[in-house]
């Protein structure tokens, strides 16, 4: 089927993608259904497949190449400019422990789910790696897992869609826990059931973004990408084992490592560059659109139920691990809810949940725990992907 925009019409393709990102970001900010159920990244993920299915965008085009070559790789360092490990360790020591436990629950659940469903889900080890990366750090790690394991566009789309829908459901479940009388009877609680909501939304203050700051952001991001390509090219040119090449020869993993080192070594300067996070999220939106334009919608619906089951297993395992450890070590139910949300959705959603529930003291720890997920999620994903491949051969 011919598309409205020809495959060789680069300007037209980028026009459509830009307009759709505008729509997705507007919806996220102004429409209640989008705020609750589908953020901009999720809308862009759906949008790529939808725009191709209805014949607006072509499934393949040279116009998409800059996204995988430059746009997505540049998004990662921009999102990690505030990933100061010393700050994470200093300000959220207790929450860090709970967050690591939550991630361990996801890892265990992914392996259990793979053992039960590897005969039903194609590319099982790739799917497990993608979901693990997503559920231990949010959307930032999804791009890296796709690059490392090379999951097909169709499976990538349906896996991430299933993961996002499961996230909405699991977030609802976790938010109801502090109000359940039985839960409050057996677990410590730091806040009353009806905490006062924060009057102002976090993150709506003046950002102080300047053109000088933006060019600094791009300069540093390109420098990180330049150094990464030199390093990974060297590693991949050696006779090192495959695992070594996966860890140190992959663009996204080394970009993450260099970005975190810089953010930790120069936290004041890196943190002063306003607008880096916003630019990174915008770039990720283009990545999600271009990643799903060649997806097979029929295959998506055929494989969907098994992936929902898989996501359910990972969440229930995480919940069991969190509640069990919380009872043993005396974690509060609010801390467990925030750490679960930080692992499944990242720092922005965790901070939003803490703010909306009136848990003021947990907003900053929620952000820091989520940032830690940005750093560790890729490595959890690589571990699970290789473990599932070695155990089940798929």
mmCIF file of C-alpha atoms in Angstrom:
data_model
loop_
_atom_site.group_PDB
_atom_site.id
_atom_site.type_symbol
_atom_site.label_atom_id
_atom_site.label_comp_id
_atom_site.label_asym_id
_atom_site.label_seq_id
_atom_site.Cartn_x
_atom_site.Cartn_y
_atom_site.Cartn_z
ATOM 1 C CA UNK A 1 0.000 0.000 0.000
ATOM 2 C CA UNK A 2 1.354 3.430 -0.989
ATOM 3 C CA UNK A 3 1.593 6.022 1.763
ATOM 4 C CA UNK A 4 0.441 9.633 1.585
ATOM 5 C CA UNK A 5 4.027 10.758 2.208
ATOM 6 C CA UNK A 6 6.513 9.078 -0.126
ATOM 7 C CA UNK A 7 9.494 7.263 1.335
ATOM 8 C CA UNK A 8 11.921 9.670 -0.337
ATOM 9 C CA UNK A 9 10.126 12.786 0.982
ATOM 10 C CA UNK A 10 12.312 13.452 4.029
ATOM 11 C CA UNK A 11 10.844 16.893 4.711
ATOM 12 C CA UNK A 12 7.275 15.562 4.608
ATOM 13 C CA UNK A 13 8.064 12.639 6.923
ATOM 14 C CA UNK A 14 9.745 14.875 9.488
ATOM 15 C CA UNK A 15 6.877 17.376 9.226
ATOM 16 C CA UNK A 16 4.363 14.636 10.110
ATOM 17 C CA UNK A 17 6.531 13.340 12.964
ATOM 18 C CA UNK A 18 6.985 16.854 14.394
ATOM 19 C CA UNK A 19 3.266 17.607 14.197
ATOM 20 C CA UNK A 20 2.450 14.326 15.902
ATOM 21 C CA UNK A 21 4.953 15.009 18.706
ATOM 22 C CA UNK A 22 3.282 18.414 19.175
ATOM 23 C CA UNK A 23 -0.075 16.655 19.484
ATOM 24 C CA UNK A 24 1.301 14.072 21.943
ATOM 25 C CA UNK A 25 2.931 16.683 24.163
ATOM 26 C CA UNK A 26 -0.183 18.882 24.095
ATOM 27 C CA UNK A 27 -2.370 15.922 25.055
ATOM 28 C CA UNK A 28 -0.034 15.017 27.927
ATOM 29 C CA UNK A 29 -0.278 18.532 29.326
ATOM 30 C CA UNK A 30 -3.933 19.401 28.765
ATOM 31 C CA UNK A 31 -6.137 16.324 28.466
ATOM 32 C CA UNK A 32 -7.040 14.342 31.580
ATOM 33 C CA UNK A 33 -7.210 10.970 29.797
ATOM 34 C CA UNK A 34 -3.663 11.448 28.516
ATOM 35 C CA UNK A 35 -2.357 12.596 31.892
ATOM 36 C CA UNK A 36 -3.766 9.469 33.510
ATOM 37 C CA UNK A 37 -3.360 6.759 30.913
ATOM 38 C CA UNK A 38 -1.056 7.727 28.026
ATOM 39 C CA UNK A 39 1.905 10.090 28.273
ATOM 40 C CA UNK A 40 3.626 11.612 25.228
ATOM 41 C CA UNK A 41 6.016 8.671 24.751
ATOM 42 C CA UNK A 42 3.154 6.176 24.821
ATOM 43 C CA UNK A 43 1.128 8.229 22.341
ATOM 44 C CA UNK A 44 4.150 8.426 20.026
ATOM 45 C CA UNK A 45 4.669 4.683 20.290
ATOM 46 C CA UNK A 46 1.057 4.072 19.241
ATOM 47 C CA UNK A 47 1.272 6.869 16.705
ATOM 48 C CA UNK A 48 4.101 5.353 14.692
ATOM 49 C CA UNK A 49 2.164 2.152 14.033
ATOM 50 C CA UNK A 50 -1.115 4.046 13.505
ATOM 51 C CA UNK A 51 0.321 6.580 11.037
ATOM 52 C CA UNK A 52 1.758 3.731 8.981
ATOM 53 C CA UNK A 53 -1.367 1.560 9.195
ATOM 54 C CA UNK A 54 -3.661 4.315 7.891
ATOM 55 C CA UNK A 55 -1.217 5.088 5.076
ATOM 56 C CA UNK A 56 0.198 8.458 6.116
ATOM 57 C CA UNK A 57 3.827 7.444 6.779
ATOM 58 C CA UNK A 58 5.816 4.818 4.849
ATOM 59 C CA UNK A 59 7.035 1.746 6.806
ATOM 60 C CA UNK A 60 10.614 2.248 5.576
ATOM 61 C CA UNK A 61 12.499 5.383 4.569
ATOM 62 C CA UNK A 62 16.021 6.843 4.744
ATOM 63 C CA UNK A 63 14.404 9.714 6.649
ATOM 64 C CA UNK A 64 14.209 7.520 9.758
ATOM 65 C CA UNK A 65 17.965 6.834 9.831
ATOM 66 C CA UNK A 66 18.960 10.029 11.710
ATOM 67 C CA UNK A 67 16.688 8.996 14.575
ATOM 68 C CA UNK A 68 18.579 5.787 15.330
ATOM 69 C CA UNK A 69 21.956 7.269 14.384
ATOM 70 C CA UNK A 70 21.776 10.570 16.282
ATOM 71 C CA UNK A 71 18.453 11.572 17.831
ATOM 72 C CA UNK A 72 17.962 8.597 20.190
ATOM 73 C CA UNK A 73 21.655 8.374 21.228
ATOM 74 C CA UNK A 74 21.683 12.101 22.047
ATOM 75 C CA UNK A 75 18.555 11.737 24.197
ATOM 76 C CA UNK A 76 20.277 9.461 26.726
ATOM 77 C CA UNK A 77 23.006 11.834 27.976
ATOM 78 C CA UNK A 78 20.532 14.722 28.025
ATOM 79 C CA UNK A 79 18.294 12.739 30.363
ATOM 80 C CA UNK A 80 21.246 11.837 32.601
ATOM 81 C CA UNK A 81 22.792 15.283 33.175
ATOM 82 C CA UNK A 82 21.512 15.183 36.781
ATOM 83 C CA UNK A 83 22.466 11.548 37.472
ATOM 84 C CA UNK A 84 24.914 12.359 40.275
ATOM 85 C CA UNK A 85 25.657 9.073 42.069
ATOM 86 C CA UNK A 86 26.976 10.852 45.173
ATOM 87 C CA UNK A 87 23.731 12.788 45.494
ATOM 88 C CA UNK A 88 21.691 9.628 45.038
ATOM 89 C CA UNK A 89 23.666 7.813 47.754
ATOM 90 C CA UNK A 90 23.617 10.759 50.178
ATOM 91 C CA UNK A 91 20.003 11.851 49.988
ATOM 92 C CA UNK A 92 18.130 8.611 49.457
ATOM 93 C CA UNK A 93 20.088 5.818 51.123
ATOM 94 C CA UNK A 94 17.041 4.026 52.574
ATOM 95 C CA UNK A 95 14.965 4.539 49.438
ATOM 96 C CA UNK A 96 17.856 3.263 47.340
ATOM 97 C CA UNK A 97 17.790 -0.025 49.232
ATOM 98 C CA UNK A 98 14.037 -0.375 48.747
ATOM 99 C CA UNK A 99 14.386 0.546 45.072
ATOM 100 C CA UNK A 100 17.045 -2.129 44.526
ATOM 101 C CA UNK A 101 14.746 -4.668 46.167
ATOM 102 C CA UNK A 102 11.923 -3.598 43.840
ATOM 103 C CA UNK A 103 14.221 -4.053 40.838
ATOM 104 C CA UNK A 104 15.276 -7.476 42.114
ATOM 105 C CA UNK A 105 11.592 -8.423 42.166
ATOM 106 C CA UNK A 106 11.265 -7.392 38.508
ATOM 107 C CA UNK A 107 14.363 -9.411 37.552
ATOM 108 C CA UNK A 108 13.026 -12.477 39.361
ATOM 109 C CA UNK A 109 9.584 -12.040 37.836
ATOM 110 C CA UNK A 110 11.023 -11.696 34.322
ATOM 111 C CA UNK A 111 12.921 -14.964 34.672
ATOM 112 C CA UNK A 112 9.874 -16.744 36.125
ATOM 113 C CA UNK A 113 7.634 -15.346 33.384
ATOM 114 C CA UNK A 114 10.111 -16.458 30.723
ATOM 115 C CA UNK A 115 10.178 -19.968 32.152
ATOM 116 C CA UNK A 116 6.383 -20.165 31.917
ATOM 117 C CA UNK A 117 5.841 -18.441 28.566
ATOM 118 C CA UNK A 118 8.939 -18.937 26.408
ATOM 119 C CA UNK A 119 7.038 -21.365 24.173
ATOM 120 C CA UNK A 120 4.303 -18.782 23.555
ATOM 121 C CA UNK A 121 6.253 -15.538 23.056
ATOM 122 C CA UNK A 122 8.643 -15.098 20.104
ATOM 123 C CA UNK A 123 12.047 -13.523 20.821
ATOM 124 C CA UNK A 124 11.559 -14.332 24.492
ATOM 125 C CA UNK A 125 14.974 -13.257 25.762
ATOM 126 C CA UNK A 126 14.687 -9.951 23.867
ATOM 127 C CA UNK A 127 11.209 -9.312 25.251
ATOM 128 C CA UNK A 128 12.381 -10.157 28.777
ATOM 129 C CA UNK A 129 15.329 -7.778 28.461
ATOM 130 C CA UNK A 130 13.122 -4.966 27.138
ATOM 131 C CA UNK A 131 10.513 -5.307 29.869
ATOM 132 C CA UNK A 132 13.166 -5.630 32.578
ATOM 133 C CA UNK A 133 14.928 -2.494 31.356
ATOM 134 C CA UNK A 134 11.631 -0.627 31.228
ATOM 135 C CA UNK A 135 10.386 -1.829 34.634
ATOM 136 C CA UNK A 136 13.654 -1.020 36.420
ATOM 137 C CA UNK A 137 14.085 2.481 35.058
ATOM 138 C CA UNK A 138 11.292 3.556 32.743
ATOM 139 C CA UNK A 139 11.237 4.584 29.088
ATOM 140 C CA UNK A 140 14.857 5.782 28.993
ATOM 141 C CA UNK A 141 16.187 2.213 29.047
ATOM 142 C CA UNK A 142 13.881 0.941 26.320
ATOM 143 C CA UNK A 143 15.986 2.409 23.507
ATOM 144 C CA UNK A 144 19.129 0.768 24.859
ATOM 145 C CA UNK A 145 17.542 -2.681 25.122
ATOM 146 C CA UNK A 146 16.249 -2.465 21.559
ATOM 147 C CA UNK A 147 19.743 -1.585 20.360
ATOM 148 C CA UNK A 148 21.520 -4.288 22.391
ATOM 149 C CA UNK A 149 19.212 -7.194 21.513
ATOM 150 C CA UNK A 150 17.817 -6.111 18.135
ATOM 151 C CA UNK A 151 14.171 -6.935 18.842
ATOM 152 C CA UNK A 152 11.943 -6.757 15.738
ATOM 153 C CA UNK A 153 9.757 -3.641 15.244
ATOM 154 C CA UNK A 154 6.516 -5.591 15.712
ATOM 155 C CA UNK A 155 7.591 -7.258 18.945
ATOM 156 C CA UNK A 156 9.106 -4.007 20.177
ATOM 157 C CA UNK A 157 5.849 -2.141 19.653
ATOM 158 C CA UNK A 158 3.554 -4.692 21.218
ATOM 159 C CA UNK A 159 5.913 -5.369 24.110
ATOM 160 C CA UNK A 160 6.217 -1.732 25.038
ATOM 161 C CA UNK A 161 2.491 -1.132 24.590
ATOM 162 C CA UNK A 162 1.691 -4.093 26.849
ATOM 163 C CA UNK A 163 4.208 -2.807 29.363
ATOM 164 C CA UNK A 164 2.638 0.679 29.355
ATOM 165 C CA UNK A 165 -0.897 -0.635 29.775
ATOM 166 C CA UNK A 166 0.297 -2.918 32.560
ATOM 167 C CA UNK A 167 1.999 0.089 34.163
ATOM 168 C CA UNK A 168 -1.308 1.977 34.326
ATOM 169 C CA UNK A 169 -2.974 -0.998 36.010
ATOM 170 C CA UNK A 170 -0.126 -1.666 38.439
ATOM 171 C CA UNK A 171 0.129 2.009 39.375
ATOM 172 C CA UNK A 172 -3.579 2.019 40.238
ATOM 173 C CA UNK A 173 -3.123 -1.104 42.380
ATOM 174 C CA UNK A 174 -0.100 0.314 44.207
ATOM 175 C CA UNK A 175 -1.846 3.626 44.901
ATOM 176 C CA UNK A 176 -4.783 1.845 46.514
ATOM 177 C CA UNK A 177 -2.588 -0.139 48.918
ATOM 178 C CA UNK A 178 -2.036 2.654 51.494
ATOM 179 C CA UNK A 179 -5.812 2.996 51.883
ATOM 180 C CA UNK A 180 -6.491 -0.708 52.461
ATOM 181 C CA UNK A 181 -7.190 -1.277 56.194
ATOM 182 C CA UNK A 182 -5.519 -4.698 56.230
ATOM 183 C CA UNK A 183 -2.354 -3.269 54.679
ATOM 184 C CA UNK A 184 -2.284 -0.410 57.171
ATOM 185 C CA UNK A 185 -2.677 -2.906 59.991
ATOM 186 C CA UNK A 186 0.359 -4.990 59.043
ATOM 187 C CA UNK A 187 2.705 -2.309 57.629
ATOM 188 C CA UNK A 188 4.111 0.964 58.888
ATOM 189 C CA UNK A 189 2.508 4.118 57.476
ATOM 190 C CA UNK A 190 4.012 7.616 57.526
ATOM 191 C CA UNK A 191 0.969 9.517 56.282
ATOM 192 C CA UNK A 192 -2.793 9.454 56.901
ATOM 193 C CA UNK A 193 -5.056 7.951 54.258
ATOM 194 C CA UNK A 194 -6.210 11.340 52.954
ATOM 195 C CA UNK A 195 -3.040 13.386 52.711
ATOM 196 C CA UNK A 196 -3.390 16.930 51.476
ATOM 197 C CA UNK A 197 -2.493 17.212 47.807
ATOM 198 C CA UNK A 198 0.231 19.617 46.815
ATOM 199 C CA UNK A 199 -1.228 22.872 45.608
ATOM 200 C CA UNK A 200 1.271 23.415 42.823
ATOM 201 C CA UNK A 201 2.549 20.922 40.308
ATOM 202 C CA UNK A 202 6.237 20.089 40.490
ATOM 203 C CA UNK A 203 8.281 21.217 37.561
ATOM 204 C CA UNK A 204 6.055 24.097 36.416
ATOM 205 C CA UNK A 205 8.365 26.854 37.651
ATOM 206 C CA UNK A 206 10.551 28.912 35.316
ATOM 207 C CA UNK A 207 13.229 26.705 33.810
ATOM 208 C CA UNK A 208 15.769 29.392 32.897
ATOM 209 C CA UNK A 209 16.449 27.833 29.486
ATOM 210 C CA UNK A 210 18.756 29.937 27.262
ATOM 211 C CA UNK A 211 20.225 29.531 23.770
ATOM 212 C CA UNK A 212 23.717 29.414 25.301
ATOM 213 C CA UNK A 213 22.635 26.636 27.627
ATOM 214 C CA UNK A 214 21.058 24.677 24.759
ATOM 215 C CA UNK A 215 24.222 24.777 22.630
ATOM 216 C CA UNK A 216 26.232 23.612 25.654
ATOM 217 C CA UNK A 217 23.840 20.696 26.070
ATOM 218 C CA UNK A 218 24.237 19.703 22.437
ATOM 219 C CA UNK A 219 28.005 20.140 22.553
ATOM 220 C CA UNK A 220 28.395 17.897 25.588
ATOM 221 C CA UNK A 221 25.941 15.303 24.244
ATOM 222 C CA UNK A 222 27.774 15.119 20.903
ATOM 223 C CA UNK A 223 31.121 14.886 22.719
ATOM 224 C CA UNK A 224 29.799 11.935 24.741
ATOM 225 C CA UNK A 225 28.552 10.298 21.554
ATOM 226 C CA UNK A 226 31.915 10.918 19.842
ATOM 227 C CA UNK A 227 33.877 9.365 22.723
ATOM 228 C CA UNK A 228 31.430 6.470 22.869
ATOM 229 C CA UNK A 229 31.834 5.620 19.192
ATOM 230 C CA UNK A 230 35.623 5.575 19.529
ATOM 231 C CA UNK A 231 35.504 3.332 22.614
ATOM 232 C CA UNK A 232 32.870 0.903 21.321
ATOM 233 C CA UNK A 233 34.604 0.693 17.956
ATOM 234 C CA UNK A 234 37.790 -0.364 19.708
ATOM 235 C CA UNK A 235 36.034 -2.962 21.897
ATOM 236 C CA UNK A 236 34.110 -4.474 18.990
ATOM 237 C CA UNK A 237 37.327 -4.688 16.990
ATOM 238 C CA UNK A 238 38.914 -7.010 19.550
ATOM 239 C CA UNK A 239 38.440 -10.733 20.141
ATOM 240 C CA UNK A 240 36.704 -10.141 23.475
ATOM 241 C CA UNK A 241 33.876 -12.539 24.550
ATOM 242 C CA UNK A 242 30.346 -11.699 23.411
ATOM 243 C CA UNK A 243 29.243 -10.661 26.938
ATOM 244 C CA UNK A 244 32.108 -8.152 27.140
ATOM 245 C CA UNK A 245 31.056 -6.695 23.790
ATOM 246 C CA UNK A 246 27.439 -6.476 24.979
ATOM 247 C CA UNK A 247 28.466 -4.554 28.086
ATOM 248 C CA UNK A 248 31.259 -2.386 26.702
ATOM 249 C CA UNK A 249 30.726 -2.448 22.952
ATOM 250 C CA UNK A 250 27.163 -1.134 22.821
ATOM 251 C CA UNK A 251 26.528 2.532 22.192
ATOM 252 C CA UNK A 252 23.722 3.085 24.687
ATOM 253 C CA UNK A 253 25.393 1.362 27.625
ATOM 254 C CA UNK A 254 28.632 3.318 27.232
ATOM 255 C CA UNK A 255 26.724 6.561 26.668
ATOM 256 C CA UNK A 256 25.001 5.878 30.004
ATOM 257 C CA UNK A 257 28.305 5.130 31.737
ATOM 258 C CA UNK A 258 30.103 8.248 30.445
ATOM 259 C CA UNK A 259 27.089 10.470 31.192
ATOM 260 C CA UNK A 260 26.864 9.242 34.782
ATOM 261 C CA UNK A 261 30.616 9.711 35.310
ATOM 262 C CA UNK A 262 30.390 13.313 34.093
ATOM 263 C CA UNK A 263 27.241 14.028 36.133
ATOM 264 C CA UNK A 264 28.938 12.650 39.262
ATOM 265 C CA UNK A 265 32.291 14.361 38.666
ATOM 266 C CA UNK A 266 30.816 17.755 37.733
ATOM 267 C CA UNK A 267 27.356 17.830 39.368
ATOM 268 C CA UNK A 268 27.128 21.617 39.753
ATOM 269 C CA UNK A 269 27.920 22.386 36.109
ATOM 270 C CA UNK A 270 25.942 19.495 34.602
ATOM 271 C CA UNK A 271 22.951 20.240 36.806
ATOM 272 C CA UNK A 272 23.000 23.909 35.827
ATOM 273 C CA UNK A 273 22.279 23.153 32.161
ATOM 274 C CA UNK A 274 18.533 23.790 32.042
ATOM 275 C CA UNK A 275 16.398 22.129 29.405
ATOM 276 C CA UNK A 276 18.458 18.951 28.965
ATOM 277 C CA UNK A 277 15.700 16.702 30.311
ATOM 278 C CA UNK A 278 13.034 18.357 28.158
ATOM 279 C CA UNK A 279 15.167 17.990 25.021
ATOM 280 C CA UNK A 280 15.870 14.352 25.858
ATOM 281 C CA UNK A 281 12.190 13.524 26.250
ATOM 282 C CA UNK A 282 11.389 15.281 22.969
ATOM 283 C CA UNK A 283 14.067 13.251 21.178
ATOM 284 C CA UNK A 284 12.717 10.040 22.706
ATOM 285 C CA UNK A 285 9.317 10.878 21.208
ATOM 286 C CA UNK A 286 10.824 10.765 17.715
ATOM 287 C CA UNK A 287 12.520 7.493 18.568
ATOM 288 C CA UNK A 288 9.202 5.902 19.535
ATOM 289 C CA UNK A 289 7.469 7.050 16.343
ATOM 290 C CA UNK A 290 10.211 5.839 14.010
ATOM 291 C CA UNK A 291 10.626 2.553 15.911
ATOM 292 C CA UNK A 292 7.050 1.428 15.318
ATOM 293 C CA UNK A 293 6.198 2.532 11.772
ATOM 294 C CA UNK A 294 6.946 -0.943 10.363
ATOM 295 C CA UNK A 295 5.055 -2.858 13.034
ATOM 296 C CA UNK A 296 2.559 -5.549 12.044
ATOM 297 C CA UNK A 297 -0.719 -4.642 13.787
ATOM 298 C CA UNK A 298 -2.199 -8.130 13.304
ATOM 299 C CA UNK A 299 0.796 -9.715 14.993
ATOM 300 C CA UNK A 300 0.481 -7.170 17.805
ATOM 301 C CA UNK A 301 -3.054 -8.300 18.629
ATOM 302 C CA UNK A 302 -2.123 -11.978 18.296
ATOM 303 C CA UNK A 303 0.751 -11.790 20.787
ATOM 304 C CA UNK A 304 -0.770 -9.242 23.180
ATOM 305 C CA UNK A 305 -2.426 -11.554 25.749
ATOM 306 C CA UNK A 306 0.763 -13.478 26.510
ATOM 307 C CA UNK A 307 2.701 -10.260 27.002
ATOM 308 C CA UNK A 308 0.076 -8.931 29.416
ATOM 309 C CA UNK A 309 0.429 -12.159 31.389
ATOM 310 C CA UNK A 310 4.208 -11.753 31.374
ATOM 311 C CA UNK A 311 3.949 -8.161 32.661
ATOM 312 C CA UNK A 312 1.486 -9.339 35.318
ATOM 313 C CA UNK A 313 3.978 -11.947 36.527
ATOM 314 C CA UNK A 314 6.786 -9.396 36.821
ATOM 315 C CA UNK A 315 4.580 -6.999 38.766
ATOM 316 C CA UNK A 316 3.158 -9.619 41.140
ATOM 317 C CA UNK A 317 6.674 -10.899 41.831
ATOM 318 C CA UNK A 318 7.870 -7.382 42.547
ATOM 319 C CA UNK A 319 4.888 -6.772 44.829
ATOM 320 C CA UNK A 320 5.514 -10.013 46.743
ATOM 321 C CA UNK A 321 9.205 -9.222 47.171
ATOM 322 C CA UNK A 322 8.485 -5.659 48.309
ATOM 323 C CA UNK A 323 5.758 -6.604 50.796
ATOM 324 C CA UNK A 324 7.829 -9.463 52.168
ATOM 325 C CA UNK A 325 10.948 -7.370 52.653
ATOM 326 C CA UNK A 326 8.870 -4.467 53.955
ATOM 327 C CA UNK A 327 7.446 -6.624 56.698
ATOM 328 C CA UNK A 328 10.887 -7.935 57.648
ATOM 329 C CA UNK A 329 12.793 -4.633 57.584
ATOM 330 C CA UNK A 330 10.027 -2.239 58.561
ATOM 331 C CA UNK A 331 9.678 -0.221 55.367
ATOM 332 C CA UNK A 332 6.645 2.055 55.233
ATOM 333 C CA UNK A 333 3.923 1.330 52.713
ATOM 334 C CA UNK A 334 4.445 4.796 51.185
ATOM 335 C CA UNK A 335 8.136 4.104 50.591
ATOM 336 C CA UNK A 336 7.340 0.816 48.884
ATOM 337 C CA UNK A 337 4.675 2.388 46.677
ATOM 338 C CA UNK A 338 7.028 5.166 45.533
ATOM 339 C CA UNK A 339 9.959 2.818 44.876
ATOM 340 C CA UNK A 340 7.730 0.479 42.890
ATOM 341 C CA UNK A 341 6.491 3.413 40.826
ATOM 342 C CA UNK A 342 10.027 4.758 40.351
ATOM 343 C CA UNK A 343 11.185 1.416 38.978
ATOM 344 C CA UNK A 344 8.171 0.902 36.708
ATOM 345 C CA UNK A 345 7.761 4.465 35.441
ATOM 346 C CA UNK A 346 10.885 6.480 36.226
ATOM 347 C CA UNK A 347 11.517 9.596 38.344
ATOM 348 C CA UNK A 348 8.882 11.892 36.825
ATOM 349 C CA UNK A 349 5.954 9.560 37.498
ATOM 350 C CA UNK A 350 7.244 8.671 40.974
ATOM 351 C CA UNK A 351 7.572 12.345 41.897
ATOM 352 C CA UNK A 352 4.113 13.053 40.482
ATOM 353 C CA UNK A 353 2.615 10.248 42.572
ATOM 354 C CA UNK A 354 4.362 11.481 45.734
ATOM 355 C CA UNK A 355 3.156 15.014 45.073
ATOM 356 C CA UNK A 356 -0.415 14.030 44.244
ATOM 357 C CA UNK A 357 -0.684 11.915 47.394
ATOM 358 C CA UNK A 358 0.721 14.703 49.571
ATOM 359 C CA UNK A 359 3.845 12.732 50.526
ATOM 360 C CA UNK A 360 6.072 15.809 50.451
ATOM 361 C CA UNK A 361 9.111 14.238 52.096
ATOM 362 C CA UNK A 362 9.224 11.514 49.447
ATOM 363 C CA UNK A 363 9.289 13.713 46.328
ATOM 364 C CA UNK A 364 13.066 14.216 46.180
ATOM 365 C CA UNK A 365 13.905 10.599 47.125
ATOM 366 C CA UNK A 366 11.430 9.476 44.435
ATOM 367 C CA UNK A 367 13.295 11.462 41.777
ATOM 368 C CA UNK A 368 16.699 10.192 42.925
ATOM 369 C CA UNK A 369 15.547 6.573 43.031
ATOM 370 C CA UNK A 370 14.156 6.927 39.529
ATOM 371 C CA UNK A 371 17.435 8.418 38.291
ATOM 372 C CA UNK A 372 19.240 5.418 39.759
ATOM 373 C CA UNK A 373 16.917 3.282 37.624
ATOM 374 C CA UNK A 374 18.081 5.164 34.533
ATOM 375 C CA UNK A 375 21.609 4.075 35.416
ATOM 376 C CA UNK A 376 21.010 0.461 36.458
ATOM 377 C CA UNK A 377 18.056 -0.548 34.284
ATOM 378 C CA UNK A 378 20.166 -1.218 31.179
ATOM 379 C CA UNK A 379 22.414 -3.602 33.064
ATOM 380 C CA UNK A 380 19.492 -5.430 34.667
ATOM 381 C CA UNK A 381 18.033 -5.825 31.170
ATOM 382 C CA UNK A 382 21.278 -7.238 29.737
ATOM 383 C CA UNK A 383 21.540 -9.674 32.650
ATOM 384 C CA UNK A 384 17.983 -10.950 32.237
ATOM 385 C CA UNK A 385 18.217 -11.171 28.443
ATOM 386 C CA UNK A 386 21.348 -13.288 28.568
ATOM 387 C CA UNK A 387 20.072 -15.410 31.457
ATOM 388 C CA UNK A 388 16.835 -16.252 29.632
ATOM 389 C CA UNK A 389 18.744 -17.011 26.428
ATOM 390 C CA UNK A 390 21.126 -19.347 28.272
ATOM 391 C CA UNK A 391 18.350 -21.087 30.222
ATOM 392 C CA UNK A 392 15.741 -21.512 27.507
ATOM 393 C CA UNK A 393 17.570 -20.878 24.233
ATOM 394 C CA UNK A 394 15.072 -18.218 23.065
#
